[in-house]
Coordinates of C-alpha atoms and ligand atoms in Angstrom, one line a residue:
Chain A
M66 CA 88.7 -44.9 130.6
R67 CA 91.3 -45.4 128.0
A68 CA 93.1 -42.2 126.8
T69 CA 92.4 -41.1 123.3
R70 CA 95.4 -39.9 121.4
W71 CA 96.2 -39.3 117.7
A72 CA 99.2 -40.7 116.0
L73 CA 100.6 -40.9 112.5
V74 CA 101.3 -44.4 111.7
G75 CA 103.0 -46.0 108.6
A76 CA 104.7 -42.7 107.8
G77 CA 106.9 -43.1 104.8
I78 CA 104.7 -45.4 102.7
A79 CA 103.2 -44.0 99.5
A80 CA 103.8 -40.3 99.2
G81 CA 100.7 -38.2 99.9
T82 CA 99.2 -40.9 102.1
V83 CA 97.9 -39.7 105.4
V84 CA 97.4 -42.5 107.9
V85 CA 95.9 -41.4 111.2
A86 CA 94.8 -43.7 113.8
R87 CA 93.9 -43.9 117.4
S88 CA 97.1 -45.6 118.4
I89 CA 96.4 -47.0 121.8
A90 CA 96.6 -50.8 121.6
P91 CA 94.7 -52.4 124.5
K92 CA 96.7 -54.6 126.8
S93 CA 95.4 -57.7 128.5
P94 CA 95.9 -57.8 132.2
G95 CA 99.2 -59.6 131.5
G96 CA 100.3 -56.8 129.2
R97 CA 100.1 -58.8 126.0
E98 CA 98.6 -57.0 123.1
L99 CA 95.1 -58.3 122.4
E100 CA 94.2 -59.4 118.9
K101 CA 92.3 -56.6 117.1
G102 CA 89.4 -56.9 114.8
R103 CA 89.9 -57.0 111.0
W104 CA 89.9 -53.7 109.1
R105 CA 86.6 -52.8 107.5
S106 CA 86.7 -50.2 104.7
V107 CA 84.8 -48.0 102.4
T108 CA 86.3 -46.1 99.5
I109 CA 85.3 -42.5 99.3
D110 CA 85.6 -40.6 96.1
K111 CA 87.5 -37.7 97.7
P112 CA 91.2 -37.1 98.6
V113 CA 92.5 -38.1 102.0
D114 CA 92.9 -34.5 103.2
E115 CA 89.3 -33.7 102.4
V116 CA 88.1 -36.9 104.1
M117 CA 90.2 -36.2 107.2
R118 CA 89.9 -32.4 107.2
D119 CA 88.3 -32.3 110.7
G120 CA 89.9 -35.5 111.9
I121 CA 88.1 -38.8 111.9
P122 CA 84.8 -38.1 110.1
E123 CA 81.5 -38.5 111.9
P124 CA 79.7 -40.7 112.8
L125 CA 82.9 -42.8 113.0
A126 CA 84.5 -40.4 115.4
A127 CA 81.5 -41.0 117.8
L128 CA 82.6 -44.6 118.2
G129 CA 85.6 -43.3 120.2
D130 CA 87.9 -45.8 121.8
L131 CA 86.0 -48.7 120.3
I132 CA 87.9 -48.4 117.1
E133 CA 91.1 -47.6 115.3
V134 CA 90.8 -45.6 112.1
R135 CA 93.0 -45.3 109.1
A136 CA 92.7 -43.4 105.9
T137 CA 94.9 -44.1 102.9
D138 CA 95.0 -43.1 99.2
A139 CA 93.2 -45.6 97.1
P140 CA 95.2 -46.7 94.1
G141 CA 94.6 -45.0 90.7
G142 CA 93.3 -41.8 92.1
R143 CA 90.1 -43.5 93.3
G144 CA 89.9 -41.4 96.5
T145 CA 90.4 -42.6 100.0
E146 CA 90.2 -46.0 101.6
L147 CA 88.7 -45.2 105.0
S148 CA 89.0 -48.1 107.4
A149 CA 88.1 -48.9 111.0
R150 CA 88.7 -51.9 113.2
L151 CA 87.6 -52.9 116.6
V152 CA 90.3 -52.4 119.2
D153 CA 89.0 -55.3 121.3
G154 CA 88.8 -57.8 118.5
E155 CA 85.9 -59.5 116.8
P156 CA 83.0 -60.7 118.9
T157 CA 82.7 -64.5 118.9
G158 CA 80.5 -67.3 120.3
A159 CA 76.8 -67.6 120.9
G160 CA 76.6 -64.1 122.5
A161 CA 77.7 -62.6 119.2
G162 CA 74.8 -64.1 117.3
I163 CA 72.3 -62.7 119.9
S164 CA 73.9 -59.2 119.7
R165 CA 73.7 -59.3 115.9
L166 CA 69.9 -59.9 116.2
S167 CA 69.5 -57.3 118.9
G168 CA 71.5 -54.8 116.9
T169 CA 74.2 -54.4 119.6
D170 CA 77.1 -56.1 117.8
P171 CA 79.9 -53.5 117.6
R172 CA 80.7 -54.7 114.0
Q173 CA 77.2 -53.4 113.0
A174 CA 78.0 -50.0 114.5
V175 CA 81.3 -49.9 112.6
R176 CA 79.8 -50.8 109.2
T177 CA 76.9 -48.3 109.7
A178 CA 79.3 -45.6 110.7
L179 CA 81.6 -46.2 107.7
R180 CA 78.7 -46.2 105.3
E181 CA 77.2 -43.1 106.8
A182 CA 80.6 -41.3 106.9
K183 CA 81.0 -42.0 103.2
Q184 CA 77.5 -40.7 102.4
L185 CA 78.0 -37.6 104.4
I186 CA 81.2 -36.8 102.6
E187 CA 80.1 -37.7 99.1
V188 CA 76.5 -36.4 99.1
G189 CA 76.1 -34.4 102.3
E190 CA 73.4 -36.5 104.0
V191 CA 72.5 -40.0 104.9
I192 CA 69.6 -41.4 102.9
R193 CA 66.5 -42.0 105.0
L194 CA 63.7 -44.4 104.4
D195 CA 61.1 -43.9 107.1
P196 CA 58.4 -43.0 107.4
K197 CA 57.2 -44.3 104.0
P198 CA 53.9 -45.2 102.6
E199 CA 53.1 -48.9 103.0
G200 CA 50.1 -51.2 102.9
H201 CA 49.0 -53.6 105.5
R202 CA 51.9 -55.6 106.8
R203 CA 50.9 -59.2 107.8
N204 CA 52.4 -60.8 110.8
T205 CA 54.0 -63.9 109.4
P206 CA 57.2 -65.7 110.6
F207 CA 58.9 -65.1 107.2
G208 CA 57.8 -61.5 107.2
A209 CA 59.4 -61.0 110.7
I210 CA 62.7 -62.4 109.2
V211 CA 62.5 -59.9 106.3
D212 CA 61.7 -57.1 108.7
M213 CA 64.6 -58.0 110.9
G214 CA 66.9 -58.2 107.9
A215 CA 65.8 -54.8 106.7
K216 CA 66.3 -53.3 110.1
R217 CA 69.8 -54.6 110.5
S218 CA 70.8 -54.3 106.9
G219 CA 72.7 -51.0 107.2
G220 CA 75.0 -52.7 109.8
E221 CA 75.3 -56.0 108.2
G222 CA 76.8 -57.4 104.9
V223 CA 80.4 -58.3 104.2
L224 CA 82.0 -55.0 104.8
Chain B
M547 CA 46.5 -41.9 98.9
K548 CA 45.9 -45.1 96.9
A549 CA 48.6 -47.6 96.0
L550 CA 49.0 -51.0 94.6
V551 CA 50.4 -53.3 97.3
W552 CA 52.1 -56.7 97.2
Q553 CA 50.4 -58.9 99.7
G554 CA 52.0 -62.3 98.9
V555 CA 52.8 -64.6 96.0
N556 CA 50.4 -63.7 93.2
E557 CA 48.4 -61.5 95.6
L558 CA 47.9 -57.8 95.0
S559 CA 45.5 -55.3 96.5
V560 CA 44.8 -51.6 96.1
E561 CA 45.0 -50.0 99.5
R562 CA 44.8 -46.6 101.2
V563 CA 48.3 -45.7 102.5
D564 CA 50.0 -42.6 103.9
D565 CA 51.3 -40.0 101.5
P566 CA 55.1 -39.9 101.0
Q567 CA 57.1 -37.1 102.5
I568 CA 60.3 -35.3 101.8
L569 CA 62.9 -37.1 104.0
N570 CA 66.2 -35.8 102.5
T571 CA 67.2 -32.5 101.1
H572 CA 67.6 -33.9 97.6
D573 CA 64.2 -35.5 97.5
A574 CA 61.2 -34.5 95.4
I575 CA 57.6 -35.7 95.5
V576 CA 56.1 -36.6 92.2
K577 CA 52.4 -36.9 91.4
V578 CA 52.3 -40.0 89.2
T579 CA 50.6 -39.6 85.8
R580 CA 51.5 -42.9 84.2
T581 CA 53.1 -46.0 85.8
V582 CA 53.5 -49.3 84.0
T583 CA 54.0 -53.0 84.6
C584 CA 57.5 -54.4 83.9
G585 CA 58.6 -58.0 83.4
S586 CA 60.7 -57.5 86.6
D587 CA 57.5 -57.2 88.6
L588 CA 56.5 -60.7 87.6
H589 CA 59.5 -62.1 89.4
L590 CA 58.3 -60.3 92.6
L591 CA 54.7 -61.4 92.0
G592 CA 55.8 -65.0 91.5
G593 CA 57.7 -65.0 94.8
Y594 CA 61.2 -65.4 93.2
V595 CA 62.6 -62.4 95.2
P596 CA 62.6 -63.4 98.8
T597 CA 63.0 -60.0 100.4
M598 CA 59.5 -58.8 99.5
R599 CA 57.3 -57.9 102.4
S600 CA 53.5 -57.8 102.5
G601 CA 52.6 -54.2 102.3
D602 CA 55.3 -53.2 99.9
I603 CA 54.2 -50.8 97.1
L604 CA 55.1 -52.1 93.6
G605 CA 56.1 -50.1 90.5
H606 CA 59.3 -48.6 89.1
E607 CA 58.6 -47.4 85.6
F608 CA 56.8 -44.1 85.7
M609 CA 56.4 -40.4 84.9
G610 CA 54.6 -37.5 86.4
E611 CA 54.7 -34.0 87.7
I612 CA 56.9 -32.6 90.5
V613 CA 54.7 -31.2 93.3
E614 CA 57.3 -30.6 96.0
V615 CA 61.1 -30.3 96.2
G616 CA 63.5 -30.6 99.1
P617 CA 65.9 -27.6 99.7
G618 CA 68.8 -29.4 98.0
V619 CA 67.1 -29.9 94.6
R620 CA 68.7 -27.6 92.0
K621 CA 67.7 -28.7 88.5
H622 CA 64.0 -29.3 89.1
K623 CA 61.1 -27.2 90.3
V624 CA 57.5 -27.7 91.2
G625 CA 55.5 -28.2 88.0
D626 CA 58.2 -30.0 86.0
R627 CA 57.0 -32.9 83.9
V628 CA 59.5 -35.6 84.5
V629 CA 60.3 -39.3 83.9
M630 CA 62.3 -41.1 86.5
C631 CA 65.0 -43.7 86.0
S632 CA 63.9 -46.8 87.9
F633 CA 67.2 -46.9 89.7
M634 CA 68.4 -44.0 91.8
S635 CA 71.8 -42.3 91.4
C636 CA 73.5 -40.1 94.0
G637 CA 75.6 -38.6 91.2
N638 CA 78.7 -38.3 93.5
C639 CA 80.0 -41.8 94.2
W640 CA 82.7 -43.4 91.9
Y641 CA 80.1 -45.6 90.2
C642 CA 77.8 -42.8 89.4
K643 CA 80.6 -40.8 88.0
Q644 CA 81.6 -43.7 85.8
G645 CA 78.1 -44.0 84.4
L646 CA 77.5 -47.3 86.3
T647 CA 74.6 -45.7 88.1
S648 CA 72.6 -48.8 89.1
L649 CA 75.7 -49.7 91.1
C650 CA 75.4 -46.4 93.1
D651 CA 77.1 -46.7 96.5
N652 CA 74.8 -44.3 98.3
S653 CA 71.2 -44.8 97.3
N654 CA 70.5 -48.2 98.9
P655 CA 69.8 -48.0 102.7
H656 CA 69.8 -51.9 102.8
P657 CA 73.2 -52.9 101.5
G658 CA 73.4 -55.9 103.8
F659 CA 71.1 -58.0 101.6
G660 CA 73.0 -57.5 98.3
E661 CA 76.3 -58.0 100.1
A662 CA 75.2 -61.2 101.7
L663 CA 73.8 -62.5 98.4
W664 CA 76.4 -61.2 95.9
G665 CA 79.3 -59.8 97.7
Q666 CA 78.3 -56.2 96.9
S667 CA 75.0 -54.4 96.8
T668 CA 73.2 -52.6 93.9
G669 CA 71.9 -49.0 94.3
G670 CA 68.4 -48.2 95.2
C671 CA 65.4 -48.9 93.0
F672 CA 61.7 -47.9 93.3
G673 CA 59.3 -50.7 94.5
Y674 CA 61.7 -53.5 94.1
S675 CA 62.0 -55.5 97.3
Q676 CA 64.1 -54.8 100.4
T677 CA 67.2 -55.8 98.5
T678 CA 67.2 -52.7 96.4
G679 CA 66.5 -50.5 99.4
G680 CA 62.9 -51.1 100.4
F681 CA 61.6 -47.9 98.7
A682 CA 57.9 -47.4 98.0
G683 CA 57.1 -48.0 94.4
S684 CA 55.3 -45.9 91.8
H685 CA 52.0 -47.6 91.5
A686 CA 50.5 -44.9 93.7
E687 CA 49.2 -41.4 93.4
Y688 CA 52.5 -39.9 94.8
V689 CA 56.1 -41.1 95.0
R690 CA 59.1 -39.8 96.9
V691 CA 62.0 -39.5 94.4
P692 CA 65.4 -39.5 96.2
F693 CA 68.3 -37.6 94.5
A694 CA 65.7 -35.9 92.3
D695 CA 68.3 -33.9 90.3
N696 CA 69.8 -37.2 89.0
T697 CA 66.9 -39.5 89.1
A698 CA 64.2 -37.3 87.4
F699 CA 64.5 -36.1 83.8
S700 CA 62.5 -33.3 82.2
I701 CA 60.4 -34.5 79.3
P702 CA 60.8 -32.5 76.2
E703 CA 58.0 -30.8 74.3
G704 CA 56.2 -33.1 71.8
V705 CA 56.9 -36.3 73.8
T706 CA 53.6 -37.6 75.2
D707 CA 53.0 -39.2 78.6
E708 CA 52.5 -42.6 76.9
Q709 CA 55.8 -42.3 75.1
A710 CA 57.8 -40.9 77.9
V711 CA 56.9 -43.4 80.6
F712 CA 58.9 -46.2 78.9
V713 CA 62.1 -44.1 78.9
S714 CA 62.1 -44.8 82.6
D715 CA 63.1 -48.4 82.3
A716 CA 62.4 -50.5 79.1
V717 CA 64.1 -48.1 76.7
P718 CA 67.3 -47.4 78.7
T719 CA 67.6 -51.1 79.6
G720 CA 67.3 -52.2 76.0
W721 CA 69.8 -49.5 74.9
M722 CA 72.3 -50.5 77.5
G723 CA 72.1 -54.2 76.3
A724 CA 73.0 -53.2 72.8
D725 CA 75.5 -50.5 73.8
L726 CA 77.4 -52.4 76.5
G727 CA 76.9 -55.6 74.5
G728 CA 79.2 -53.9 72.0
V729 CA 76.9 -53.8 68.9
K730 CA 78.8 -52.3 66.0
P731 CA 77.8 -51.3 62.5
G732 CA 77.3 -54.3 60.3
D733 CA 76.7 -56.7 63.2
T734 CA 74.1 -59.4 63.4
V735 CA 72.3 -59.3 66.7
A736 CA 69.9 -61.8 68.3
V737 CA 67.5 -60.8 71.1
W738 CA 65.7 -63.3 73.3
G739 CA 62.3 -62.0 74.5
A740 CA 59.9 -59.7 72.7
G741 CA 58.6 -57.9 75.8
G742 CA 59.2 -54.2 76.3
V743 CA 62.8 -54.7 77.1
G744 CA 63.6 -57.1 74.2
Q745 CA 61.9 -54.8 71.7
M746 CA 63.8 -51.8 72.9
A747 CA 67.1 -53.7 72.8
A748 CA 66.3 -54.7 69.2
R749 CA 65.6 -51.1 68.2
A750 CA 68.8 -49.9 69.9
A751 CA 70.8 -52.5 68.1
M752 CA 69.4 -51.2 64.8
L753 CA 70.1 -47.6 65.7
L754 CA 73.7 -48.5 66.6
G755 CA 74.1 -49.9 63.1
A756 CA 73.4 -53.6 63.3
E757 CA 72.6 -54.9 59.8
R758 CA 70.4 -57.7 61.0
V759 CA 68.4 -58.0 64.2
I760 CA 66.5 -61.1 65.0
V761 CA 64.1 -61.3 68.0
I762 CA 63.0 -64.6 69.5
D763 CA 59.8 -65.3 71.3
R764 CA 56.7 -67.4 71.0
L765 CA 53.9 -64.9 71.5
P766 CA 52.4 -63.9 68.1
E767 CA 51.2 -60.5 69.1
R768 CA 54.6 -59.5 70.4
L769 CA 56.4 -60.9 67.3
R770 CA 54.0 -58.9 65.2
Q771 CA 55.0 -55.7 67.0
V772 CA 58.6 -56.5 66.5
E773 CA 58.1 -56.8 62.7
E774 CA 55.7 -54.0 62.3
V775 CA 56.8 -51.3 64.8
I776 CA 60.4 -52.1 65.5
G777 CA 61.3 -53.3 62.0
A778 CA 63.4 -56.4 63.1
E779 CA 63.1 -60.0 62.0
T780 CA 61.5 -62.6 64.3
L781 CA 61.9 -66.3 65.2
D782 CA 59.1 -68.2 67.0
Y783 CA 60.7 -70.7 69.3
S784 CA 57.6 -72.7 69.5
Q785 CA 57.8 -73.4 65.8
A786 CA 61.6 -73.5 65.1
E787 CA 64.7 -75.0 66.6
I788 CA 66.5 -71.8 67.6
L789 CA 70.2 -72.8 67.4
P790 CA 70.2 -74.4 64.0
E791 CA 67.9 -71.6 62.7
L792 CA 70.2 -68.9 63.9
R793 CA 73.2 -70.7 62.4
E794 CA 71.4 -70.9 59.1
L795 CA 70.4 -67.3 59.2
T796 CA 74.0 -66.2 59.9
G797 CA 76.0 -68.2 57.4
G798 CA 77.1 -70.7 60.0
R799 CA 78.8 -68.0 62.2
G800 CA 76.2 -67.2 64.9
P801 CA 75.2 -63.7 66.0
D802 CA 77.9 -61.3 66.9
V803 CA 75.9 -60.1 69.9
C804 CA 73.3 -62.0 71.8
I805 CA 71.0 -60.1 74.1
E806 CA 69.0 -62.0 76.7
A807 CA 65.8 -60.1 77.7
V808 CA 63.8 -62.9 79.3
G809 CA 65.0 -63.4 82.9
M810 CA 64.7 -66.0 85.6
E811 CA 61.3 -67.3 84.7
A812 CA 62.2 -68.3 81.1
H813 CA 60.0 -70.8 79.6
S814 CA 61.3 -73.6 77.4
R815 CA 60.4 -76.7 75.4
G816 CA 62.0 -80.0 75.8
P817 CA 63.7 -81.9 78.6
M818 CA 65.6 -79.0 80.1
N819 CA 62.3 -77.3 81.0
A820 CA 61.2 -80.3 83.1
Y821 CA 64.6 -80.4 84.7
D822 CA 64.4 -76.7 85.6
Q823 CA 60.8 -76.9 86.7
V824 CA 61.7 -79.6 89.2
K825 CA 64.9 -78.1 90.4
T826 CA 63.7 -74.5 91.0
P827 CA 61.1 -75.3 93.6
L828 CA 63.5 -77.7 95.4
R829 CA 65.8 -74.7 95.7
L830 CA 68.6 -76.6 94.0
Q831 CA 68.7 -73.6 91.7
T832 CA 66.9 -70.4 92.2
D833 CA 66.6 -69.2 88.6
R834 CA 65.7 -70.7 85.2
P835 CA 68.4 -69.6 82.8
T836 CA 66.9 -71.2 79.6
A837 CA 67.4 -68.2 77.3
V838 CA 70.9 -67.4 78.7
R839 CA 72.1 -70.9 78.0
Q840 CA 70.7 -70.6 74.4
A841 CA 72.3 -67.2 73.9
I842 CA 75.7 -68.5 75.0
M843 CA 75.4 -71.5 72.7
A844 CA 74.3 -69.4 69.7
A845 CA 76.9 -66.6 69.9
R846 CA 79.6 -66.6 67.3
K847 CA 83.2 -67.3 68.3
G848 CA 84.6 -64.3 70.1
G849 CA 81.1 -62.7 70.3
S850 CA 79.4 -61.3 73.2
V851 CA 76.3 -62.1 75.4
F852 CA 74.5 -59.4 77.4
V853 CA 72.1 -60.6 80.1
L854 CA 69.4 -58.0 80.6
G855 CA 67.0 -60.4 82.3
V856 CA 66.9 -60.3 86.0
F857 CA 68.4 -63.2 88.0
G858 CA 68.7 -63.4 91.7
G859 CA 70.7 -66.4 92.7
V860 CA 72.3 -69.5 91.4
V861 CA 71.7 -71.5 88.2
D862 CA 72.5 -75.0 87.1
K863 CA 73.8 -76.4 83.8
F864 CA 75.5 -73.2 82.9
P865 CA 77.6 -73.6 79.8
L866 CA 80.8 -72.1 81.1
G867 CA 82.8 -74.3 78.7
A868 CA 81.2 -72.5 75.7
I869 CA 82.1 -69.1 77.2
M870 CA 85.6 -70.2 77.7
N871 CA 86.3 -72.1 74.5
K872 CA 84.5 -69.8 72.2
G873 CA 86.2 -66.8 73.8
L874 CA 82.9 -65.0 74.6
T875 CA 82.5 -61.8 76.5
L876 CA 79.6 -62.1 79.0
R877 CA 78.2 -58.9 80.5
S878 CA 75.2 -57.9 82.5
A879 CA 73.8 -55.1 84.6
Q880 CA 70.7 -53.6 86.1
Q881 CA 70.1 -50.6 83.9
H882 CA 72.4 -47.6 84.0
G883 CA 69.7 -45.4 82.6
H884 CA 71.0 -42.0 83.8
R885 CA 73.7 -42.0 81.1
Y886 CA 71.2 -42.6 78.3
I887 CA 67.9 -41.1 79.2
P888 CA 68.3 -37.5 77.9
M889 CA 69.6 -38.9 74.6
L890 CA 66.8 -41.4 74.5
L891 CA 64.1 -38.8 75.1
E892 CA 65.5 -36.9 72.1
R893 CA 65.3 -40.0 70.0
V894 CA 61.7 -40.6 71.0
Q895 CA 61.0 -37.0 70.2
R896 CA 62.5 -37.4 66.7
G897 CA 60.5 -40.6 66.2
E898 CA 63.5 -42.9 66.0
I899 CA 62.3 -44.9 68.9
R900 CA 58.6 -45.8 69.2
T901 CA 57.3 -46.8 72.6
D902 CA 53.6 -46.1 72.9
H903 CA 52.6 -49.4 71.3
L904 CA 54.0 -51.2 74.4
A905 CA 51.1 -49.9 76.5
T906 CA 48.6 -52.3 75.0
H907 CA 46.2 -51.6 77.9
T908 CA 45.5 -48.5 80.1
M909 CA 43.6 -48.6 83.3
P910 CA 42.9 -46.7 86.5
L911 CA 45.0 -47.7 89.4
D912 CA 42.0 -49.4 91.1
E913 CA 42.1 -52.0 88.4
A914 CA 45.8 -52.8 88.8
P915 CA 45.4 -56.3 90.2
K916 CA 43.4 -57.2 87.1
G917 CA 46.0 -55.5 85.0
Y918 CA 48.8 -57.6 86.5
E919 CA 46.8 -60.8 86.0
M920 CA 46.5 -59.9 82.3
F921 CA 50.2 -59.0 82.0
K922 CA 51.3 -62.2 83.8
N923 CA 49.2 -64.4 81.5
K924 CA 49.8 -62.3 78.4
D925 CA 46.0 -62.2 77.9
D926 CA 44.6 -60.2 75.1
G927 CA 48.0 -59.5 73.5
C928 CA 49.1 -57.6 76.7
V929 CA 52.7 -56.3 76.5
R930 CA 52.6 -53.7 79.3
V931 CA 49.7 -52.2 81.2
A932 CA 49.8 -48.5 82.0
F933 CA 48.0 -47.3 85.1
R934 CA 46.6 -43.8 85.6
P935 CA 46.6 -43.1 89.3
G936 CA 44.8 -39.8 88.7
G937 CA 41.9 -41.9 87.3
Ligands
NAD1217 N1 68.6 -55.1 83.5 C1 67.6 -54.3 83.9 O1 67.8 -53.3 84.5 C2 66.2 -54.7 83.6 C3 65.2 -53.7 83.5 C4 63.9 -54.0 83.2 C5 63.6 -55.4 83.0 N2 64.6 -56.3 83.2 C6 64.3 -57.7 83.0 O2 64.2 -58.0 81.6 C7 63.4 -59.2 81.4 C8 62.3 -58.8 80.3 O3 61.5 -57.8 80.8 P1 60.1 -57.5 80.0 O4 59.5 -56.4 80.7 O5 60.4 -57.4 78.6 O6 59.4 -58.9 80.4 P2 58.1 -59.6 79.7 O7 57.7 -60.6 80.7 O8 57.1 -58.7 79.2 O9 58.8 -60.3 78.5 C9 59.6 -61.5 78.5 C10 59.4 -62.2 77.2 O10 60.3 -63.3 77.2 C11 59.6 -64.4 76.4 N3 60.3 -65.6 76.7 C12 60.1 -66.5 77.8 N4 60.9 -67.6 77.6 C13 61.6 -67.4 76.5 C14 62.6 -68.1 75.9 N5 63.1 -69.3 76.4 N6 63.2 -67.6 74.7 C15 62.7 -66.5 74.2 N7 61.8 -65.7 74.8 C16 61.2 -66.1 75.9 C17 58.2 -64.3 76.9 O11 57.3 -64.9 76.0 C18 58.0 -62.8 77.0 O12 57.5 -62.2 75.8 C19 62.8 -59.5 82.7 O13 63.6 -60.5 83.3 C20 63.0 -58.3 83.5 O14 63.1 -58.5 84.9 C21 65.8 -56.0 83.5
ZN1218 ZN1 61.7 -52.8 85.1
ZN1219 ZN1 76.1 -42.9 93.5

């Protein structure tokens, strides 16, 4: 198992900016640094020290070694840009499509965790939807697509 | 409980469904007293919004009484008589703090749809497809109201149920169109569509000081309401050529502010209608922007156009050149009602805004499928149907 360690990176950029990240870069067997995933971000309307008061906020912290996290001041006093990226890079190929459908794509976990971390910090809870009243749901192919879309929506999108 | 359920394109049924529950600490449960049809529902009914699912409960414009509150609710208590904004606001994200509440970051559990379609997602809305969160709608005996402190508003004394219910959606939407469209004292304002939204936009423009307000539609009963209740002028597009008519009425300038309150199913005369009717089903365009095109062409140089009508996707033959060369400002939004509703309730109380005439028909919830049929076909002068889930 990879060690988890905290580091301050990018020190000396904009004053007041706290950038914390899990700093371990994975190495391929040959020792070359693997290409990491792209940063995914949410902006939280709270200052960085509040967002990072207890370290990486939950449920992002629960993703552990899967991700690197950074938190920076948003310009114009707009709070904190909280970002995460996959240490092992973006999934590709046919397998990636299947894991998106089955809900096991790690990007979905990152998006969901970023959105939920924001909600927990801004409003104190994650909005829930189920169980909810609903009428008879017909089994149709298009209905199945909408259901799948709704089920995965919290982890999908362009974030 | 009973609820009105979407079962497919132009197919509605009243079904027995589970009662809603408190799921978050900021939730309340509201017993619905009045819930009304909105032009937006017609887009769902007609199958123009692809993320509807059979079994979804419709309805987003409603008022009622709070019967249960979650432990995080501060402003409201059981027994409060309230009207809900059709969109939900968390009150704590940047958008909510800016008063751009329909853009709330935290109220839509299904952001993936909006992001895939538009690059960003809207906030949550009652009974308005999976894209706005998949929340159960208000055409039911009870509704769960998330973020109740922000989404529900106490109704002042002297405002009746029939008046208050429209402060949920039609009144704030119309007000926003006039306000963010930039209506100033002395302006001439043209409004496309004499439904609930267009009528309220016209009234808002008058209250914001517009000197002339002209409402365009073809339905005589609605145009009569505009003249008699709202007090604005009217143009019947089935009788008159709108662009030359508006030029003549404005001394050749064109309206300062054009407000479009028609939406993606706009109807039109002439060759463009045939063109749009062919292209929409072929999915070469998803929406029919007839009134938007006209509003852009009509606006004076340097004027503004506000799109209140709901659109979902892409349109064709969009007069971008007119926007650019005439220096127009084009704005739009789902309604940011939270910033206006308390003020609007007071205006209704003072008699400055009349709304009850919009409910041309009132029915028990059991008859809602029939009510929507009337509303869709504009039968019997129908402007909006109010349902009484309590019977
Ligand atoms: N922005 C928002 O938050 C918001 C809120 C509520 C409703 N809406 C939208 O506003 C629009 C109007 O809502 P409504 O409840 O008044 O609907 P409605 O269906 O009752 O009224 C629409 C009116 O437009 C008229 N019309 C159709 N084609 C026209 C044309 N080419 N020129 C002029 N008038 C034309 C119809 O005759 C009808 O009277 C809908 O698209 C609805 O989805 C938006
Ligand atoms: Zn509406
Ligand atoms: Zn918000």
